[in-house]
mmCIF file of C-alpha atoms in Angstrom:
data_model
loop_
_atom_site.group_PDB
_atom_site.id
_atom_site.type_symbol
_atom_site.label_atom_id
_atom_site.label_comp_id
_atom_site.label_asym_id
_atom_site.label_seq_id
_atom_site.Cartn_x
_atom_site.Cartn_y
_atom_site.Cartn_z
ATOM 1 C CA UNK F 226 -90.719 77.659 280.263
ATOM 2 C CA UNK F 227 -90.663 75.422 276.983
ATOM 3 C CA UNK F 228 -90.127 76.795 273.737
ATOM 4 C CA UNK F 229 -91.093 75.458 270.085
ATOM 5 C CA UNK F 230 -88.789 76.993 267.735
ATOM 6 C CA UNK F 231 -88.073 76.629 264.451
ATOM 7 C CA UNK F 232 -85.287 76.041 262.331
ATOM 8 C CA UNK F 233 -84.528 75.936 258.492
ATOM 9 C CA UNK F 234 -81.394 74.896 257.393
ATOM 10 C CA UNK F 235 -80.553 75.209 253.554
ATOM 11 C CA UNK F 236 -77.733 74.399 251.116
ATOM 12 C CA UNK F 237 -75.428 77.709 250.927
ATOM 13 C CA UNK F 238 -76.071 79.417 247.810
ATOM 14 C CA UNK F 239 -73.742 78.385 244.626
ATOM 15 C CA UNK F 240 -73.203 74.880 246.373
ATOM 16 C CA UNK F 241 -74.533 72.414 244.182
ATOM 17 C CA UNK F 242 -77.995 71.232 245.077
ATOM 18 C CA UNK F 243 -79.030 68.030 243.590
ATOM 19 C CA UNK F 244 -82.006 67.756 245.444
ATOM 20 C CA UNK F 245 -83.451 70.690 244.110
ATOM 21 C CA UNK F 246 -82.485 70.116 240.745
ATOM 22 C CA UNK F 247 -84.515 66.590 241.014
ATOM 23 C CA UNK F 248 -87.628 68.234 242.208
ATOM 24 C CA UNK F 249 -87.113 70.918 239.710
ATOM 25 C CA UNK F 250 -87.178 68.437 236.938
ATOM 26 C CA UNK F 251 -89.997 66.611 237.965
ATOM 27 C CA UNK F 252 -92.049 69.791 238.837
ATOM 28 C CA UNK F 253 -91.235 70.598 234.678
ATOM 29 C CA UNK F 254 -91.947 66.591 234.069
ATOM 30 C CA UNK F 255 -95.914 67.181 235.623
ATOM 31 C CA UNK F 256 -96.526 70.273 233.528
ATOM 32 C CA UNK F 257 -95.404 72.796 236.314
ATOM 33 C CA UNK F 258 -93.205 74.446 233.484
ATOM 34 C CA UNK F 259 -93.563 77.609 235.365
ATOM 35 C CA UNK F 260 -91.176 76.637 237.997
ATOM 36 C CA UNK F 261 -87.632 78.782 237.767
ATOM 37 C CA UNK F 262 -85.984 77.076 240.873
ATOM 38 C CA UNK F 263 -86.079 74.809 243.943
ATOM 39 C CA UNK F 264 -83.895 74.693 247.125
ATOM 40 C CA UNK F 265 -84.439 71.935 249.187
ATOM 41 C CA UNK F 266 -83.714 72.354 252.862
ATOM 42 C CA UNK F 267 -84.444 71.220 256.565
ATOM 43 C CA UNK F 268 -87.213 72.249 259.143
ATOM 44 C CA UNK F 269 -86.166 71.079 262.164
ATOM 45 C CA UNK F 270 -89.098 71.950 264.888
ATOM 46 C CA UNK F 271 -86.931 71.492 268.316
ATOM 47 C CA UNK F 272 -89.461 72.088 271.735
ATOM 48 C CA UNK F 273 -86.675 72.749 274.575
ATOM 49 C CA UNK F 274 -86.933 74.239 278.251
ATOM 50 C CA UNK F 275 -85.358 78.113 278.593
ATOM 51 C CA UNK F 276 -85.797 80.556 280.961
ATOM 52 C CA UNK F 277 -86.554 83.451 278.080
ATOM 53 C CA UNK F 278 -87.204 83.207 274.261
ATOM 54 C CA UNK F 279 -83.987 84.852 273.793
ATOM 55 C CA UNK F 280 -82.098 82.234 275.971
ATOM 56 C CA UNK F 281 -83.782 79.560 273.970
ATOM 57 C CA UNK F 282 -82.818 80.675 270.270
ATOM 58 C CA UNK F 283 -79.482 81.001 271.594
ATOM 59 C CA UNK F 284 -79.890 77.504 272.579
ATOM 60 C CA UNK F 285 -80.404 76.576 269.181
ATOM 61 C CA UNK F 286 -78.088 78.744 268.071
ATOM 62 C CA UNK F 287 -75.427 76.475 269.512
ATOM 63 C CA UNK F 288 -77.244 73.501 268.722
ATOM 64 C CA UNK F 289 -77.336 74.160 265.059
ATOM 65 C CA UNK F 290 -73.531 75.092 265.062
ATOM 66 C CA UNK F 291 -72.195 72.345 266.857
ATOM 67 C CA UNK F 292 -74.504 69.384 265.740
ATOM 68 C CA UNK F 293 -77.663 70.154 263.395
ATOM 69 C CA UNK F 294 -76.367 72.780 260.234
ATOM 70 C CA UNK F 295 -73.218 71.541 258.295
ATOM 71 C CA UNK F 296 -70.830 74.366 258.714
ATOM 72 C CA UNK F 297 -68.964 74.192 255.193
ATOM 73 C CA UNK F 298 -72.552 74.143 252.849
ATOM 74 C CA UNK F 299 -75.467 74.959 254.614
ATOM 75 C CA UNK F 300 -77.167 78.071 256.242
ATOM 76 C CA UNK F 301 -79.503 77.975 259.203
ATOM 77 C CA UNK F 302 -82.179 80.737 259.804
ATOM 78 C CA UNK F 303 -83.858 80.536 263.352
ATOM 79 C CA UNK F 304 -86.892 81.330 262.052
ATOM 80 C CA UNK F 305 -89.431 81.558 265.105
ATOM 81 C CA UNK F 306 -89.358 81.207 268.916
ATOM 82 C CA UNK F 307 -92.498 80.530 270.801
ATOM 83 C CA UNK F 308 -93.779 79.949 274.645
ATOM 84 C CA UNK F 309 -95.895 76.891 274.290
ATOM 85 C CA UNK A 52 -94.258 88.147 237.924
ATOM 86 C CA UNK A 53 -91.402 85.745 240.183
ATOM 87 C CA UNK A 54 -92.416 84.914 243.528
ATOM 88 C CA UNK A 55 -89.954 82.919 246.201
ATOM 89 C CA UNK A 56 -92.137 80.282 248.529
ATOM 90 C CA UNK A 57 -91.514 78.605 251.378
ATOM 91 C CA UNK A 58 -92.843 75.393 252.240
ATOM 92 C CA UNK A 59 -92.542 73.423 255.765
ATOM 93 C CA UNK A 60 -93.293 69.501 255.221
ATOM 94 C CA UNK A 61 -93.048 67.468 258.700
ATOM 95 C CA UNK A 62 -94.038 64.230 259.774
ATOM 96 C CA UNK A 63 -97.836 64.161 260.802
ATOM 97 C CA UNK A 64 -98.009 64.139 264.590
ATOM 98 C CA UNK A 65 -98.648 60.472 266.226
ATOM 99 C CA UNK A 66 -96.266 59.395 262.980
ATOM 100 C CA UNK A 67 -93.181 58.169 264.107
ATOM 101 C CA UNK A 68 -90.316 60.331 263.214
ATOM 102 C CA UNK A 69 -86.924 58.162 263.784
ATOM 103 C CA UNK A 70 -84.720 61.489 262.205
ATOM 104 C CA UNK A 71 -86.081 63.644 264.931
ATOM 105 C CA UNK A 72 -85.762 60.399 267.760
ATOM 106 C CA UNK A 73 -82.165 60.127 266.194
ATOM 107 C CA UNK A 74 -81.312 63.988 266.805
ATOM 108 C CA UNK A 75 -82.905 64.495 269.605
ATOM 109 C CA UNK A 76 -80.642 61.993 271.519
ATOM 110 C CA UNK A 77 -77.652 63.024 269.895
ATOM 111 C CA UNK A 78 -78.049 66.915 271.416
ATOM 112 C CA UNK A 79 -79.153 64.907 274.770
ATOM 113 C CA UNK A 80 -75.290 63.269 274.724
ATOM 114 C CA UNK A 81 -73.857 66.392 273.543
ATOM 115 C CA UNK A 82 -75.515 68.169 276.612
ATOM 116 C CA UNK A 83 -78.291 69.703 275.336
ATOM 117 C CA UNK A 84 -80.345 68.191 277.865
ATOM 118 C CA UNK A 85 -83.415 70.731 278.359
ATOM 119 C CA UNK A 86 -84.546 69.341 274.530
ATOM 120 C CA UNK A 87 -87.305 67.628 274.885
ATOM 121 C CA UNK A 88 -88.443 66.868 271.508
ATOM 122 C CA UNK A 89 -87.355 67.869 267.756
ATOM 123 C CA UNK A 90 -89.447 67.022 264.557
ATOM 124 C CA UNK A 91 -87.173 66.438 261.311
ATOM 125 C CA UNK A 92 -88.844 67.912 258.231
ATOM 126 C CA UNK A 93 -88.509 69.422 254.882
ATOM 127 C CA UNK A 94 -87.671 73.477 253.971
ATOM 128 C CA UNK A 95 -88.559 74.193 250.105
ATOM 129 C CA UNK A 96 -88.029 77.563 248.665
ATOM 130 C CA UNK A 97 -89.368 77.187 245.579
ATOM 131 C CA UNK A 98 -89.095 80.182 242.527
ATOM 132 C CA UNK A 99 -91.706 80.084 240.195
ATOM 133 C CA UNK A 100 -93.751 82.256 237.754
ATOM 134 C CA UNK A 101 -97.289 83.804 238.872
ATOM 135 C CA UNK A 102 -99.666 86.588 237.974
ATOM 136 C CA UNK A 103 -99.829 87.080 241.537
ATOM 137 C CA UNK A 104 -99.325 85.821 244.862
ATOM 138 C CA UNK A 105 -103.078 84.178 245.368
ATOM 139 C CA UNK A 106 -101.657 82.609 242.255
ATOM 140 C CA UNK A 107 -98.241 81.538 243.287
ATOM 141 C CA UNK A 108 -99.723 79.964 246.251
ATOM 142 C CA UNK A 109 -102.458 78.075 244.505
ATOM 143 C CA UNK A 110 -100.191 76.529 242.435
ATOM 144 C CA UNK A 111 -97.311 75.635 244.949
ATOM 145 C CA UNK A 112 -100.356 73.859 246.846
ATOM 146 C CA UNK A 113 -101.151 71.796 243.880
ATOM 147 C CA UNK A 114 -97.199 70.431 243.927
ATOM 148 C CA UNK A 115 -97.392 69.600 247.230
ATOM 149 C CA UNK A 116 -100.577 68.019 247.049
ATOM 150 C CA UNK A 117 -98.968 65.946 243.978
ATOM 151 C CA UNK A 118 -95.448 65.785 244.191
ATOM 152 C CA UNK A 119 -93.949 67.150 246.987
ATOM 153 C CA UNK A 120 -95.930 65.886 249.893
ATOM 154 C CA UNK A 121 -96.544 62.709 250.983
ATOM 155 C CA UNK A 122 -100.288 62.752 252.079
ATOM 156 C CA UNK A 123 -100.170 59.877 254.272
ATOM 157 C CA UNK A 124 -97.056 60.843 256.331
ATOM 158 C CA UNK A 125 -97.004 64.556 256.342
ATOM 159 C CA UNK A 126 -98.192 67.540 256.746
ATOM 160 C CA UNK A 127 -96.973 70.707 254.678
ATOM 161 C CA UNK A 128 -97.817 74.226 255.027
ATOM 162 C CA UNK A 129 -97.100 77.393 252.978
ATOM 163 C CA UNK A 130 -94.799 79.576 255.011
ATOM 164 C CA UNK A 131 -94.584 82.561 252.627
ATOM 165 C CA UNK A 132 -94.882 84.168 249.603
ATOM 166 C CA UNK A 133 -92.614 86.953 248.610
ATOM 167 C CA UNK A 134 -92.048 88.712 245.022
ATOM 168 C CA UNK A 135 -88.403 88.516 244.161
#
């Protein structure tokens, strides 16, 4: 069966995120003054072959850890797994 | 009243997307070889200041329609909205 599922990978919290600070700025800088904060992260859509959802997000699981997420600042959330 | 959004932004489909082309054949020589395709996007959480969520939304589609997105390239949608 193939499987779409989704991935967002973000910097860990209290790890400077200059990224977010830019869009932050310029978010203020075109009047959007009510902005407090932006994180800015990776959605990684990855469509791979499993026998079960569960053996597909563990797939990714592994992928994340040993290629995709930085171990040392960033988080990954599998955040959906489904048959397409 | 603070709300936390999330926002997907990926490549339109039929755009090329050399990131995902790129990461997809590095988990094919890792092993990973039941991936058949991954798309490469942006994850923002963005914390901002609304009377409500209808509002929060509204106004996190108007920075993606003028900032955040590119409307040529991408495609974005609003994941969530969640009081924080």
């Amino acid at each position: 069966m193939k499987f779409r599922v989704a991935v967002h990978i973000l910097p860990r919290r209290g790890i400077l995120d200059p990224q977010g600070k830019a869009v932050t700025e310029a978010l203020h800088s075109l009047g959007f003054a009510e902005v407090a904060e932006v994180h800015v992260g990776r959605h990684l859509a990855i469509e791979t072959q499993a026998d079960s959802a569960d053996a597909a997000r563990a797939a990714v699981k592994a992928m994340c850890d040993k290629l995709l997420a930085n171990p040392v600042t960033e988080d990954f959330v599998i955040a959906s797994v489904e048959a397409v």
